[in-house]
């Protein structure tokens, strides 16, 4: 069989631990037999990041800007234990944080739905994609523990030294106070990424804030979304027959719970943190969740939503059998290949991505799955066959 051709290489960001093992297996068994795979390879494994003083992470992000589409394996974000374990020169920053800062993007997470893994919320028949703003608010706050009586004020001093002041609270006794901020530029790029992604996916976009209470701060988010929509997206949305729906965050939550799903749900940073955990656990498993970083300039980085599955890796190192779910990592590859195919006009490559996703899902629907899914599946017990990591990938390869 002739292999499917590629034009522009994908940026390939290899990673750590169990997902690095999955990465190699997926390439060997599911991609290389079918596709004349072209990638520009960057090893973001912790050892290489340490050797290059993390330059390799920066290079991979720059390559993504240049080539347009990247596929990333999960990577270790070092903590004190990892510094010891890998004898690191420094506690390197989160690669995802570094890449996000360079690409200036928004992360979209979508559950992979499959028969036999049913959402806890029965009326959710289509996946809900969560778009989380990843800058500012409570994640970049400043806090003071107020020891006793006194006055707390909000002060802004402009470049000329002119002060604007507002009383926060006259404290009669102890308490707490907090300052938060966000930037118009960051909110705008968040809005653009959401509108662009909704157009790409041809799905409705929902956004909610608490602007009835936060009449300046949250209202700024609503205003920027409205301005960007009216200026650049309303016509395109109408052409595609999709809608942009703004409502209060609590109204959004209530409506989402009653909905059929299928929308893209844009959330402020904190709402996105909380709601993405709710949506992902309600849909079943982190191992069944795709994640893509979309920059406002139209650059895409696909990855799995989970980490490096350290516990399974240590078992693997001891020679014990593992049953690690590769689905999210496979979908990172298919997401990247499909986007590459669309950008380069390669229908064969787009079709291949669809076929590999179909083969993966049909394998699970036939009852062949990894342990994490076997624990939650609604398929009849006698139909379920639990496979180890390698055998599950082989089962998909056979179906391909
Ligand atoms: P994790 O790798 O997501 O795994 C946590 C647990 O979730 C696993 O122990 C496993 O449960 C289950 N799990 C996750 N993915 C699975 C899969 N594909 N198949 C089967 N089970 C799966 O999180 P972690 O162990 O907290 O973090 C490990 C490392 O990943 C850390 O160093 C962290 O920095 C890094 N991390 C990276 C990213 C990223 O690169 N995007 C994201 C998050 C974390 P059982 O053990 O019960 O089977
Ligand atoms: Mg969280």
JSON list of N, CA, C and O and ligand atoms in Angstrom, two decimals, residues 72 74-77 82 96 286-287 303-312 323-325 372, ligand 1:
[
{"chain": "A", "resi": 72, "resn": "UNK", "atom": "N", "xyz": [1.97, 17.51, 20.85]},
{"chain": "A", "resi": 72, "resn": "UNK", "atom": "CA", "xyz": [2.82, 17.44, 22.05]},
{"chain": "A", "resi": 72, "resn": "UNK", "atom": "C", "xyz": [2.45, 16.26, 22.93]},
{"chain": "A", "resi": 72, "resn": "UNK", "atom": "O", "xyz": [1.29, 16.01, 23.22]},
{"chain": "A", "resi": 74, "resn": "UNK", "atom": "N", "xyz": [2.73, 14.46, 26.73]},
{"chain": "A", "resi": 74, "resn": "UNK", "atom": "CA", "xyz": [2.73, 15.00, 28.09]},
{"chain": "A", "resi": 74, "resn": "UNK", "atom": "C", "xyz": [4.16, 15.07, 28.62]},
{"chain": "A", "resi": 74, "resn": "UNK", "atom": "O", "xyz": [5.01, 14.25, 28.28]},
{"chain": "A", "resi": 75, "resn": "UNK", "atom": "N", "xyz": [4.42, 16.06, 29.44]},
{"chain": "A", "resi": 75, "resn": "UNK", "atom": "CA", "xyz": [5.77, 16.30, 29.96]},
{"chain": "A", "resi": 75, "resn": "UNK", "atom": "C", "xyz": [5.71, 16.52, 31.47]},
{"chain": "A", "resi": 75, "resn": "UNK", "atom": "O", "xyz": [4.70, 16.98, 32.00]},
{"chain": "A", "resi": 76, "resn": "UNK", "atom": "N", "xyz": [6.81, 16.21, 32.13]},
{"chain": "A", "resi": 76, "resn": "UNK", "atom": "CA", "xyz": [6.91, 16.45, 33.58]},
{"chain": "A", "resi": 76, "resn": "UNK", "atom": "C", "xyz": [7.09, 17.94, 33.83]},
{"chain": "A", "resi": 76, "resn": "UNK", "atom": "O", "xyz": [7.94, 18.58, 33.20]},
{"chain": "A", "resi": 77, "resn": "UNK", "atom": "N", "xyz": [6.29, 18.49, 34.73]},
{"chain": "A", "resi": 77, "resn": "UNK", "atom": "CA", "xyz": [6.59, 19.82, 35.27]},
{"chain": "A", "resi": 77, "resn": "UNK", "atom": "C", "xyz": [7.36, 19.59, 36.56]},
{"chain": "A", "resi": 77, "resn": "UNK", "atom": "O", "xyz": [6.82, 19.02, 37.50]},
{"chain": "A", "resi": 82, "resn": "UNK", "atom": "N", "xyz": [11.38, 15.92, 41.56]},
{"chain": "A", "resi": 82, "resn": "UNK", "atom": "CA", "xyz": [11.89, 15.68, 40.21]},
{"chain": "A", "resi": 82, "resn": "UNK", "atom": "C", "xyz": [13.30, 16.25, 40.06]},
{"chain": "A", "resi": 82, "resn": "UNK", "atom": "O", "xyz": [14.11, 15.70, 39.30]},
{"chain": "A", "resi": 96, "resn": "UNK", "atom": "N", "xyz": [4.23, 23.56, 29.23]},
{"chain": "A", "resi": 96, "resn": "UNK", "atom": "CA", "xyz": [2.97, 24.09, 28.70]},
{"chain": "A", "resi": 96, "resn": "UNK", "atom": "C", "xyz": [2.85, 25.59, 28.95]},
{"chain": "A", "resi": 96, "resn": "UNK", "atom": "O", "xyz": [2.37, 26.34, 28.11]},
{"chain": "A", "resi": 286, "resn": "UNK", "atom": "N", "xyz": [-10.11, 11.47, 32.19]},
{"chain": "A", "resi": 286, "resn": "UNK", "atom": "CA", "xyz": [-9.10, 12.39, 31.62]},
{"chain": "A", "resi": 286, "resn": "UNK", "atom": "C", "xyz": [-8.39, 11.77, 30.43]},
{"chain": "A", "resi": 286, "resn": "UNK", "atom": "O", "xyz": [-7.90, 12.47, 29.55]},
{"chain": "A", "resi": 287, "resn": "UNK", "atom": "N", "xyz": [-8.36, 10.44, 30.41]},
{"chain": "A", "resi": 287, "resn": "UNK", "atom": "CA", "xyz": [-7.69, 9.75, 29.31]},
{"chain": "A", "resi": 287, "resn": "UNK", "atom": "C", "xyz": [-8.56, 9.77, 28.05]},
{"chain": "A", "resi": 287, "resn": "UNK", "atom": "O", "xyz": [-8.15, 9.29, 26.99]},
{"chain": "A", "resi": 303, "resn": "UNK", "atom": "N", "xyz": [-2.55, 18.16, 22.18]},
{"chain": "A", "resi": 303, "resn": "UNK", "atom": "CA", "xyz": [-1.97, 17.28, 23.19]},
{"chain": "A", "resi": 303, "resn": "UNK", "atom": "C", "xyz": [-3.07, 16.49, 23.89]},
{"chain": "A", "resi": 303, "resn": "UNK", "atom": "O", "xyz": [-4.24, 16.67, 23.61]},
{"chain": "A", "resi": 304, "resn": "UNK", "atom": "N", "xyz": [-2.66, 15.59, 24.79]},
{"chain": "A", "resi": 304, "resn": "UNK", "atom": "CA", "xyz": [-3.63, 14.90, 25.65]},
{"chain": "A", "resi": 304, "resn": "UNK", "atom": "C", "xyz": [-3.89, 15.80, 26.86]},
{"chain": "A", "resi": 304, "resn": "UNK", "atom": "O", "xyz": [-3.03, 16.60, 27.21]},
{"chain": "A", "resi": 305, "resn": "UNK", "atom": "N", "xyz": [-5.06, 15.63, 27.50]},
{"chain": "A", "resi": 305, "resn": "UNK", "atom": "CA", "xyz": [-5.34, 16.49, 28.66]},
{"chain": "A", "resi": 305, "resn": "UNK", "atom": "C", "xyz": [-4.69, 15.96, 29.94]},
{"chain": "A", "resi": 305, "resn": "UNK", "atom": "O", "xyz": [-4.56, 16.68, 30.91]},
{"chain": "A", "resi": 306, "resn": "UNK", "atom": "N", "xyz": [-4.23, 14.70, 29.92]},
{"chain": "A", "resi": 306, "resn": "UNK", "atom": "CA", "xyz": [-3.67, 14.13, 31.15]},
{"chain": "A", "resi": 306, "resn": "UNK", "atom": "C", "xyz": [-2.15, 14.30, 31.20]},
{"chain": "A", "resi": 306, "resn": "UNK", "atom": "O", "xyz": [-1.54, 14.80, 30.26]},
{"chain": "A", "resi": 307, "resn": "UNK", "atom": "N", "xyz": [-1.56, 13.86, 32.33]},
{"chain": "A", "resi": 307, "resn": "UNK", "atom": "CA", "xyz": [-0.12, 13.98, 32.52]},
{"chain": "A", "resi": 307, "resn": "UNK", "atom": "C", "xyz": [0.63, 12.76, 32.02]},
{"chain": "A", "resi": 307, "resn": "UNK", "atom": "O", "xyz": [0.14, 12.02, 31.15]},
{"chain": "A", "resi": 308, "resn": "UNK", "atom": "N", "xyz": [1.82, 12.53, 32.57]},
{"chain": "A", "resi": 308, "resn": "UNK", "atom": "CA", "xyz": [2.73, 11.50, 32.07]},
{"chain": "A", "resi": 308, "resn": "UNK", "atom": "C", "xyz": [2.44, 10.11, 32.65]},
{"chain": "A", "resi": 308, "resn": "UNK", "atom": "O", "xyz": [3.17, 9.17, 32.38]},
{"chain": "A", "resi": 309, "resn": "UNK", "atom": "N", "xyz": [1.41, 10.01, 33.46]},
{"chain": "A", "resi": 309, "resn": "UNK", "atom": "CA", "xyz": [0.97, 8.74, 34.08]},
{"chain": "A", "resi": 309, "resn": "UNK", "atom": "C", "xyz": [2.15, 8.05, 34.79]},
{"chain": "A", "resi": 309, "resn": "UNK", "atom": "O", "xyz": [2.47, 6.88, 34.53]},
{"chain": "A", "resi": 310, "resn": "UNK", "atom": "N", "xyz": [2.73, 8.79, 35.71]},
{"chain": "A", "resi": 310, "resn": "UNK", "atom": "CA", "xyz": [3.95, 8.39, 36.42]},
{"chain": "A", "resi": 310, "resn": "UNK", "atom": "C", "xyz": [3.81, 7.01, 37.09]},
{"chain": "A", "resi": 310, "resn": "UNK", "atom": "O", "xyz": [4.71, 6.18, 37.02]},
{"chain": "A", "resi": 311, "resn": "UNK", "atom": "N", "xyz": [2.68, 6.79, 37.75]},
{"chain": "A", "resi": 311, "resn": "UNK", "atom": "CA", "xyz": [2.51, 5.53, 38.51]},
{"chain": "A", "resi": 311, "resn": "UNK", "atom": "C", "xyz": [2.61, 4.32, 37.57]},
{"chain": "A", "resi": 311, "resn": "UNK", "atom": "O", "xyz": [3.25, 3.32, 37.91]},
{"chain": "A", "resi": 312, "resn": "UNK", "atom": "N", "xyz": [2.04, 4.43, 36.39]},
{"chain": "A", "resi": 312, "resn": "UNK", "atom": "CA", "xyz": [2.12, 3.33, 35.43]},
{"chain": "A", "resi": 312, "resn": "UNK", "atom": "C", "xyz": [3.56, 3.17, 34.93]},
{"chain": "A", "resi": 312, "resn": "UNK", "atom": "O", "xyz": [4.02, 2.05, 34.69]},
{"chain": "A", "resi": 323, "resn": "UNK", "atom": "N", "xyz": [-1.74, -1.01, 31.88]},
{"chain": "A", "resi": 323, "resn": "UNK", "atom": "CA", "xyz": [-2.89, -0.88, 30.98]},
{"chain": "A", "resi": 323, "resn": "UNK", "atom": "C", "xyz": [-3.20, 0.62, 30.90]},
{"chain": "A", "resi": 323, "resn": "UNK", "atom": "O", "xyz": [-4.13, 1.11, 31.49]},
{"chain": "A", "resi": 324, "resn": "UNK", "atom": "N", "xyz": [-2.33, 1.32, 30.17]},
{"chain": "A", "resi": 324, "resn": "UNK", "atom": "CA", "xyz": [-2.44, 2.78, 30.06]},
{"chain": "A", "resi": 324, "resn": "UNK", "atom": "C", "xyz": [-3.24, 3.13, 28.81]},
{"chain": "A", "resi": 324, "resn": "UNK", "atom": "O", "xyz": [-2.98, 2.58, 27.74]},
{"chain": "A", "resi": 325, "resn": "UNK", "atom": "N", "xyz": [-4.16, 4.04, 28.96]},
{"chain": "A", "resi": 325, "resn": "UNK", "atom": "CA", "xyz": [-5.07, 4.41, 27.87]},
{"chain": "A", "resi": 325, "resn": "UNK", "atom": "C", "xyz": [-4.39, 5.41, 26.91]},
{"chain": "A", "resi": 325, "resn": "UNK", "atom": "O", "xyz": [-4.06, 6.52, 27.31]},
{"chain": "A", "resi": 372, "resn": "UNK", "atom": "N", "xyz": [-8.76, 1.46, 32.85]},
{"chain": "A", "resi": 372, "resn": "UNK", "atom": "CA", "xyz": [-9.48, 2.65, 33.31]},
{"chain": "A", "resi": 372, "resn": "UNK", "atom": "C", "xyz": [-10.90, 2.71, 32.74]},
{"chain": "A", "resi": 372, "resn": "UNK", "atom": "O", "xyz": [-11.84, 3.09, 33.42]},
{"chain": "B", "resi": 1, "resn": "LIG", "atom": "P1", "xyz": [-1.54, 12.01, 35.37]},
{"chain": "B", "resi": 1, "resn": "LIG", "atom": "O1", "xyz": [-0.34, 11.65, 34.61]},
{"chain": "B", "resi": 1, "resn": "LIG", "atom": "O2", "xyz": [-2.64, 12.65, 34.62]},
{"chain": "B", "resi": 1, "resn": "LIG", "atom": "O3", "xyz": [-2.10, 10.70, 36.09]},
{"chain": "B", "resi": 1, "resn": "LIG", "atom": "C1", "xyz": [-2.90, 10.69, 37.25]},
{"chain": "B", "resi": 1, "resn": "LIG", "atom": "C2", "xyz": [-3.67, 9.37, 37.33]},
{"chain": "B", "resi": 1, "resn": "LIG", "atom": "O4", "xyz": [-4.75, 9.40, 36.42]},
{"chain": "B", "resi": 1, "resn": "LIG", "atom": "C3", "xyz": [-2.86, 8.15, 36.92]},
{"chain": "B", "resi": 1, "resn": "LIG", "atom": "O5", "xyz": [-2.10, 7.66, 38.00]},
{"chain": "B", "resi": 1, "resn": "LIG", "atom": "C4", "xyz": [-3.95, 7.22, 36.46]},
{"chain": "B", "resi": 1, "resn": "LIG", "atom": "O6", "xyz": [-4.66, 6.64, 37.55]},
{"chain": "B", "resi": 1, "resn": "LIG", "atom": "C5", "xyz": [-4.89, 8.17, 35.77]},
{"chain": "B", "resi": 1, "resn": "LIG", "atom": "N1", "xyz": [-4.55, 8.35, 34.34]},
{"chain": "B", "resi": 1, "resn": "LIG", "atom": "C6", "xyz": [-4.14, 9.50, 33.74]},
{"chain": "B", "resi": 1, "resn": "LIG", "atom": "N2", "xyz": [-3.95, 9.29, 32.44]},
{"chain": "B", "resi": 1, "resn": "LIG", "atom": "C7", "xyz": [-4.22, 8.00, 32.20]},
{"chain": "B", "resi": 1, "resn": "LIG", "atom": "C8", "xyz": [-4.18, 7.18, 31.04]},
{"chain": "B", "resi": 1, "resn": "LIG", "atom": "N3", "xyz": [-3.81, 7.67, 29.85]},
{"chain": "B", "resi": 1, "resn": "LIG", "atom": "N4", "xyz": [-4.52, 5.87, 31.16]},
{"chain": "B", "resi": 1, "resn": "LIG", "atom": "C9", "xyz": [-4.89, 5.37, 32.34]},
{"chain": "B", "resi": 1, "resn": "LIG", "atom": "N5", "xyz": [-4.95, 6.09, 33.47]},
{"chain": "B", "resi": 1, "resn": "LIG", "atom": "C10", "xyz": [-4.61, 7.39, 33.41]},
{"chain": "B", "resi": 1, "resn": "LIG", "atom": "O7", "xyz": [-1.18, 13.00, 36.56]},
{"chain": "B", "resi": 1, "resn": "LIG", "atom": "P2", "xyz": [0.01, 12.93, 37.65]},
{"chain": "B", "resi": 1, "resn": "LIG", "atom": "O8", "xyz": [0.38, 11.52, 37.93]},
{"chain": "B", "resi": 1, "resn": "LIG", "atom": "O9", "xyz": [-0.49, 13.80, 38.72]},
{"chain": "B", "resi": 1, "resn": "LIG", "atom": "O10", "xyz": [1.21, 13.65, 36.97]},
{"chain": "B", "resi": 1, "resn": "LIG", "atom": "C11", "xyz": [2.33, 12.96, 36.42]},
{"chain": "B", "resi": 1, "resn": "LIG", "atom": "C12", "xyz": [3.23, 13.97, 35.74]},
{"chain": "B", "resi": 1, "resn": "LIG", "atom": "O11", "xyz": [2.52, 14.54, 34.65]},
{"chain": "B", "resi": 1, "resn": "LIG", "atom": "C13", "xyz": [3.66, 15.12, 36.65]},
{"chain": "B", "resi": 1, "resn": "LIG", "atom": "O12", "xyz": [5.07, 15.20, 36.62]},
{"chain": "B", "resi": 1, "resn": "LIG", "atom": "C14", "xyz": [3.03, 16.35, 36.03]},
{"chain": "B", "resi": 1, "resn": "LIG", "atom": "O13", "xyz": [3.91, 17.43, 36.07]},
{"chain": "B", "resi": 1, "resn": "LIG", "atom": "C15", "xyz": [2.80, 15.93, 34.61]},
{"chain": "B", "resi": 1, "resn": "LIG", "atom": "N6", "xyz": [1.63, 16.57, 33.95]},
{"chain": "B", "resi": 1, "resn": "LIG", "atom": "C16", "xyz": [1.81, 16.96, 32.67]},
{"chain": "B", "resi": 1, "resn": "LIG", "atom": "C17", "xyz": [0.77, 17.51, 31.94]},
{"chain": "B", "resi": 1, "resn": "LIG", "atom": "C18", "xyz": [1.01, 17.88, 30.50]},
{"chain": "B", "resi": 1, "resn": "LIG", "atom": "O14", "xyz": [2.09, 17.76, 30.01]},
{"chain": "B", "resi": 1, "resn": "LIG", "atom": "N7", "xyz": [0.00, 18.34, 29.80]},
{"chain": "B", "resi": 1, "resn": "LIG", "atom": "C19", "xyz": [-0.49, 17.63, 32.52]},
{"chain": "B", "resi": 1, "resn": "LIG", "atom": "C20", "xyz": [-0.67, 17.21, 33.85]},
{"chain": "B", "resi": 1, "resn": "LIG", "atom": "C21", "xyz": [0.41, 16.67, 34.54]},
{"chain": "B", "resi": 1, "resn": "LIG", "atom": "P3", "xyz": [-4.28, 5.24, 38.25]},
{"chain": "B", "resi": 1, "resn": "LIG", "atom": "O15", "xyz": [-2.90, 5.41, 38.75]},
{"chain": "B", "resi": 1, "resn": "LIG", "atom": "O16", "xyz": [-5.33, 5.13, 39.30]},
{"chain": "B", "resi": 1, "resn": "LIG", "atom": "O17", "xyz": [-4.39, 4.19, 37.19]}
]
